[in-house]
Amino acid sequence: MPDNHPPTPHVTDRADLRADCANCFGLCCVALTLTASADFAMDKDAGTPCPHLADDFRCGIHTRLRSAGFSGCTVYDCFGAGQKVSQDTFSGRDWRSDAQAAQEMFQVFPVMRQLHELLWYLTEALALPAASPVAAELREALAATERLTRRPAGELAEFDVSAHRGEVAPLLLRAAELQRATLPRRTKRSHRGADLIGARLPGADLRGAELRGAYLIAADLRGADLRCAELIGADLRDADLSDADLTGAIYLTQAQLNAAKGNATTRLPPSLTRPGHWAEAGSGGA
């Protein structure tokens, strides 16, 4: 019988869209608001440095973030926005030595993070074999978004990034639809924005499923077939992906994987890496 395995799209390394904390001034540890919860052990206002941030802008509890109650920090991904703002937008000036630039830097960082996330998705969309009918539009959107990341700090701080995301989103959706349509057999029903919290879906056939924005918190997806499923915006916190097949999953990010559970036999797209805490969780991902 045919395998019906979708072709694995070629995905570039996208090194500039991966966090490089060594070249960032700890912006995620300062610019963002933290709310005490299961993910963060304390409240912290935006613009206030985390008390665990060291003088060299490194995390003082990096090796024990989860046990210290900061699992949310291990999930967060800036898509390389931290080093972009630190080294390019502000030319290596840090917020400690340049107090006048600090507030603007903290305003620019979340905008840049969203732009870099869009660059990640657009780059992936261009690599989808079936997205050639919209390739020209994707290249144009990618170039436009890259130009936005090079704007001066003052312009970035005031930029309406939500409006730009709204312009790009339909194009990303179309590219994903074209790719999912190549599967000989696929899940026809749309699960866009579906409430699947705690759903028991072990071994489910979700090939080519539209799971855009779905709530899969703590869902049991052990052994599920998620090949070529579209997962943009899906909430995978504590979802069990042990033994699942995510080969060719569309718009899956490292942050989503970091928030989930899995094991050594979870199959991943080549652009993503197996989270370290999966090994700690054991073969069942519990």
Coordinates of C-alpha atoms in Angstrom, one line a residue:
M1 CA 0.0 0.0 0.0
P2 CA 1.3 3.5 -0.7
D3 CA 2.7 5.4 2.3
N4 CA 0.9 8.6 1.4
H5 CA 3.7 10.5 3.1
P6 CA 3.8 14.2 2.0
P7 CA 7.0 15.4 0.6
T8 CA 9.2 17.1 3.2
P9 CA 9.7 20.7 2.1
H10 CA 13.1 22.1 1.9
V11 CA 13.5 24.7 4.8
T12 CA 16.5 27.0 5.0
D13 CA 18.4 27.1 8.3
R14 CA 17.0 30.6 9.1
A15 CA 19.9 31.2 11.5
D16 CA 19.1 34.9 11.8
L17 CA 15.6 34.0 12.9
R18 CA 16.8 31.9 15.9
A19 CA 17.5 33.4 19.3
D20 CA 21.2 34.2 19.9
C21 CA 21.2 35.2 23.5
A22 CA 25.0 35.9 23.5
N23 CA 24.4 38.9 21.2
C24 CA 21.3 40.2 23.0
F25 CA 21.1 42.4 26.1
G26 CA 18.5 40.2 27.9
L27 CA 15.6 42.1 26.3
C28 CA 13.0 39.4 27.0
C29 CA 14.1 39.5 30.6
V30 CA 13.4 43.3 30.8
A31 CA 11.0 44.5 28.2
L32 CA 8.1 42.0 28.8
T33 CA 5.5 41.9 31.5
L34 CA 5.4 38.7 33.6
T35 CA 2.3 37.6 35.6
A36 CA 2.6 35.2 38.4
S37 CA 1.2 31.8 37.3
A38 CA 2.2 28.2 36.7
D39 CA 4.6 29.5 34.1
F40 CA 6.2 32.4 36.1
A41 CA 7.0 32.5 39.7
M42 CA 6.4 36.2 40.1
D43 CA 4.9 39.4 38.8
K44 CA 7.2 41.7 36.8
D45 CA 6.3 45.0 35.1
A46 CA 7.5 45.7 31.5
G47 CA 10.8 47.7 31.6
T48 CA 11.8 46.2 35.0
P49 CA 14.7 43.7 34.8
C50 CA 14.1 40.2 36.1
P51 CA 16.0 39.9 39.4
H52 CA 17.7 36.8 38.0
L53 CA 19.3 38.7 35.1
A54 CA 23.0 38.9 35.7
D55 CA 25.4 41.8 34.9
D56 CA 26.5 40.1 31.7
F57 CA 22.8 39.9 30.5
R58 CA 22.7 36.2 31.1
C59 CA 20.1 34.3 33.1
G60 CA 21.4 33.4 36.6
I61 CA 19.1 30.4 36.9
H62 CA 19.1 29.2 33.3
T63 CA 19.9 25.6 34.1
R64 CA 17.1 25.4 36.6
L65 CA 14.4 27.6 35.2
R66 CA 11.7 24.9 35.3
S67 CA 12.4 23.8 38.8
A68 CA 12.5 27.4 40.0
G69 CA 9.0 28.0 38.6
F70 CA 9.9 29.8 35.3
S71 CA 8.9 27.2 32.7
G72 CA 7.5 30.0 30.7
C73 CA 11.0 31.3 30.0
T74 CA 12.0 28.0 28.6
V75 CA 9.1 28.2 26.1
Y76 CA 9.6 31.7 24.9
D77 CA 11.2 32.3 21.5
C78 CA 12.0 35.8 20.2
F79 CA 12.8 34.4 16.6
G80 CA 16.1 36.3 16.7
A81 CA 14.5 39.7 17.5
G82 CA 16.7 40.2 20.6
Q83 CA 20.0 40.2 18.8
K84 CA 18.5 42.2 15.9
V85 CA 17.3 45.0 18.2
S86 CA 20.5 44.9 20.3
Q87 CA 23.1 44.8 17.5
D88 CA 21.4 46.3 14.5
T89 CA 18.6 48.7 15.5
F90 CA 20.6 50.1 18.4
S91 CA 24.1 49.4 17.1
G92 CA 25.3 47.5 20.2
R93 CA 24.1 50.2 22.7
D94 CA 22.7 48.4 25.8
W95 CA 19.8 49.7 28.0
R96 CA 22.0 49.8 31.1
S97 CA 24.7 52.1 29.6
D98 CA 22.2 54.2 27.5
A99 CA 19.3 55.1 29.7
Q100 CA 17.8 57.5 27.1
A101 CA 17.5 54.7 24.6
A102 CA 16.2 52.1 27.1
Q103 CA 12.5 52.9 26.9
E104 CA 12.5 53.0 23.1
M105 CA 14.4 49.7 23.0
F106 CA 11.8 48.1 25.2
Q107 CA 9.0 49.4 22.8
V108 CA 10.8 48.2 19.7
F109 CA 11.6 44.7 20.9
P110 CA 8.0 43.2 20.9
V111 CA 7.4 44.8 17.5
M112 CA 10.5 43.3 16.1
R113 CA 9.6 39.9 17.6
Q114 CA 6.3 39.9 15.7
L115 CA 8.1 40.9 12.4
H116 CA 10.6 38.1 12.9
E117 CA 7.9 35.6 13.5
L118 CA 6.3 36.6 10.2
L119 CA 9.7 36.2 8.5
W120 CA 9.8 32.7 9.9
Y121 CA 6.4 31.8 8.5
L122 CA 7.0 33.5 5.2
T123 CA 10.3 31.7 4.7
E124 CA 8.6 28.4 5.4
A125 CA 5.7 29.2 3.1
L126 CA 8.1 29.8 0.3
A127 CA 9.7 26.4 0.9
L128 CA 6.4 24.6 0.5
P129 CA 6.5 22.7 -2.8
A130 CA 2.8 23.3 -3.6
A131 CA 2.9 27.0 -2.8
S132 CA 4.4 28.0 -6.2
P133 CA 1.1 29.7 -7.4
V134 CA 1.6 32.3 -4.6
A135 CA 5.4 32.3 -4.6
A136 CA 5.7 35.8 -6.1
E137 CA 3.4 37.3 -3.5
L138 CA 5.2 35.5 -0.7
R139 CA 8.6 36.8 -1.9
E140 CA 7.1 40.3 -2.0
A141 CA 5.7 40.0 1.5
L142 CA 9.0 38.6 2.8
A143 CA 11.0 41.5 1.2
A144 CA 8.6 44.0 2.6
T145 CA 8.7 42.6 6.1
E146 CA 12.5 42.5 6.0
R147 CA 12.6 46.1 5.0
L148 CA 10.4 46.9 8.0
T149 CA 12.9 45.3 10.4
R150 CA 15.5 47.8 9.1
R151 CA 13.5 50.9 10.0
P152 CA 14.9 53.3 12.6
A153 CA 13.9 52.7 16.2
G154 CA 11.5 55.6 16.4
E155 CA 9.5 54.3 13.4
L156 CA 9.5 50.8 14.7
A157 CA 8.2 51.8 18.1
E158 CA 5.2 53.5 16.4
F159 CA 4.6 50.9 13.7
D160 CA 1.2 49.1 13.5
V161 CA 2.5 45.6 13.4
S162 CA -1.0 44.1 13.9
A163 CA -2.2 45.7 10.6
H164 CA 0.8 44.2 8.8
R165 CA 0.1 40.8 10.2
G166 CA -3.4 41.1 9.0
E167 CA -2.2 41.7 5.5
V168 CA 0.2 38.8 5.5
A169 CA -2.1 36.2 7.2
P170 CA -4.4 35.4 4.2
L171 CA -1.3 34.7 2.1
L172 CA 0.1 32.3 4.7
L173 CA -3.3 30.6 4.8
R174 CA -3.4 30.2 1.1
A175 CA 0.1 28.7 1.0
A176 CA -0.9 26.2 3.7
E177 CA -4.1 25.3 1.9
L178 CA -2.2 24.5 -1.3
Q179 CA 0.3 22.3 0.5
R180 CA -2.4 20.4 2.5
A181 CA -4.4 19.8 -0.7
T182 CA -1.5 17.6 -2.0
L183 CA -2.3 14.8 0.4
P184 CA -4.1 11.9 -1.2
R185 CA -5.9 11.4 2.1
R186 CA -6.3 14.1 4.6
T187 CA -8.5 15.3 7.4
K188 CA -11.3 17.2 5.7
R189 CA -12.9 18.8 8.7
S190 CA -11.5 22.1 9.8
H191 CA -10.4 22.4 13.4
R192 CA -9.5 26.1 13.2
G193 CA -9.8 27.7 16.6
A194 CA -11.4 24.5 18.0
D195 CA -11.5 23.8 21.7
L196 CA -9.6 20.6 22.0
I197 CA -8.4 21.2 25.6
G198 CA -7.6 17.8 27.2
A199 CA -8.9 16.0 24.1
R200 CA -8.1 12.3 23.9
L201 CA -6.7 11.8 20.4
P202 CA -4.1 9.0 20.7
G203 CA -3.3 7.6 17.3
A204 CA -5.6 10.1 15.6
D205 CA -5.2 10.5 11.8
L206 CA -4.8 14.3 11.5
R207 CA -2.8 14.3 8.3
G208 CA -3.3 17.7 6.6
A209 CA -5.6 18.9 9.3
E210 CA -6.3 22.6 9.7
L211 CA -5.5 23.2 13.4
R212 CA -4.9 26.9 13.0
G213 CA -5.4 28.6 16.4
A214 CA -6.8 25.4 18.0
Y215 CA -6.6 24.9 21.7
L216 CA -4.8 21.6 22.3
I217 CA -3.7 22.3 25.8
A218 CA -3.0 19.0 27.6
A219 CA -4.4 17.0 24.6
D220 CA -3.4 13.4 24.3
L221 CA -1.8 13.2 20.9
R222 CA 0.4 10.2 21.5
G223 CA 1.1 8.4 18.3
A224 CA -1.1 10.9 16.3
D225 CA -0.3 11.4 12.6
L226 CA 0.1 15.2 12.2
R227 CA 2.0 15.0 8.9
C228 CA 1.4 18.2 6.9
A229 CA -1.1 19.6 9.5
E230 CA -1.3 23.3 9.8
L231 CA -0.5 24.4 13.3
I232 CA 0.0 28.2 13.1
G233 CA -1.1 29.7 16.4
A234 CA -2.2 26.3 17.9
D235 CA -1.8 26.2 21.7
L236 CA 0.2 23.0 22.4
R237 CA 0.9 23.6 26.1
D238 CA 1.4 20.3 27.9
A239 CA 0.0 18.4 24.8
D240 CA 1.5 14.9 24.7
L241 CA 3.2 14.4 21.4
S242 CA 5.0 11.2 22.3
D243 CA 5.5 8.9 19.3
A244 CA 3.6 11.4 17.1
D245 CA 4.6 12.2 13.6
L246 CA 4.9 15.9 12.9
T247 CA 6.9 15.5 9.6
G248 CA 6.2 18.4 7.3
A249 CA 3.9 20.1 9.9
I250 CA 3.2 23.5 8.5
Y251 CA 4.0 26.7 10.6
L252 CA 5.0 24.7 13.6
T253 CA 7.5 26.7 15.8
Q254 CA 10.1 25.8 18.4
A255 CA 8.1 27.6 21.0
Q256 CA 5.1 25.3 20.4
L257 CA 7.3 22.3 20.8
N258 CA 9.0 23.7 23.9
A259 CA 5.5 24.1 25.5
A260 CA 4.5 20.5 24.7
K261 CA 5.6 17.1 25.9
G262 CA 7.2 14.4 23.7
N263 CA 9.8 11.7 23.5
A264 CA 12.7 10.4 21.5
T265 CA 10.5 8.9 18.9
T266 CA 8.4 12.0 18.2
R267 CA 9.1 12.8 14.5
L268 CA 9.8 16.5 13.9
P269 CA 10.3 18.8 10.9
P270 CA 14.1 19.2 10.0
S271 CA 14.0 22.9 11.0
L272 CA 13.1 22.3 14.6
T273 CA 15.0 20.6 17.5
R274 CA 13.9 18.2 20.2
P275 CA 13.4 20.1 23.5
G276 CA 15.8 19.1 26.2
H277 CA 13.1 18.6 28.8
W278 CA 11.4 15.9 26.7
A279 CA 14.3 13.6 27.7
E280 CA 13.7 14.5 31.3
A281 CA 10.0 13.6 31.0
G282 CA 10.7 10.0 30.1
S283 CA 9.5 7.9 27.2
G284 CA 5.8 8.6 27.9
G285 CA 6.3 12.4 28.0
A286 CA 4.6 12.6 31.4

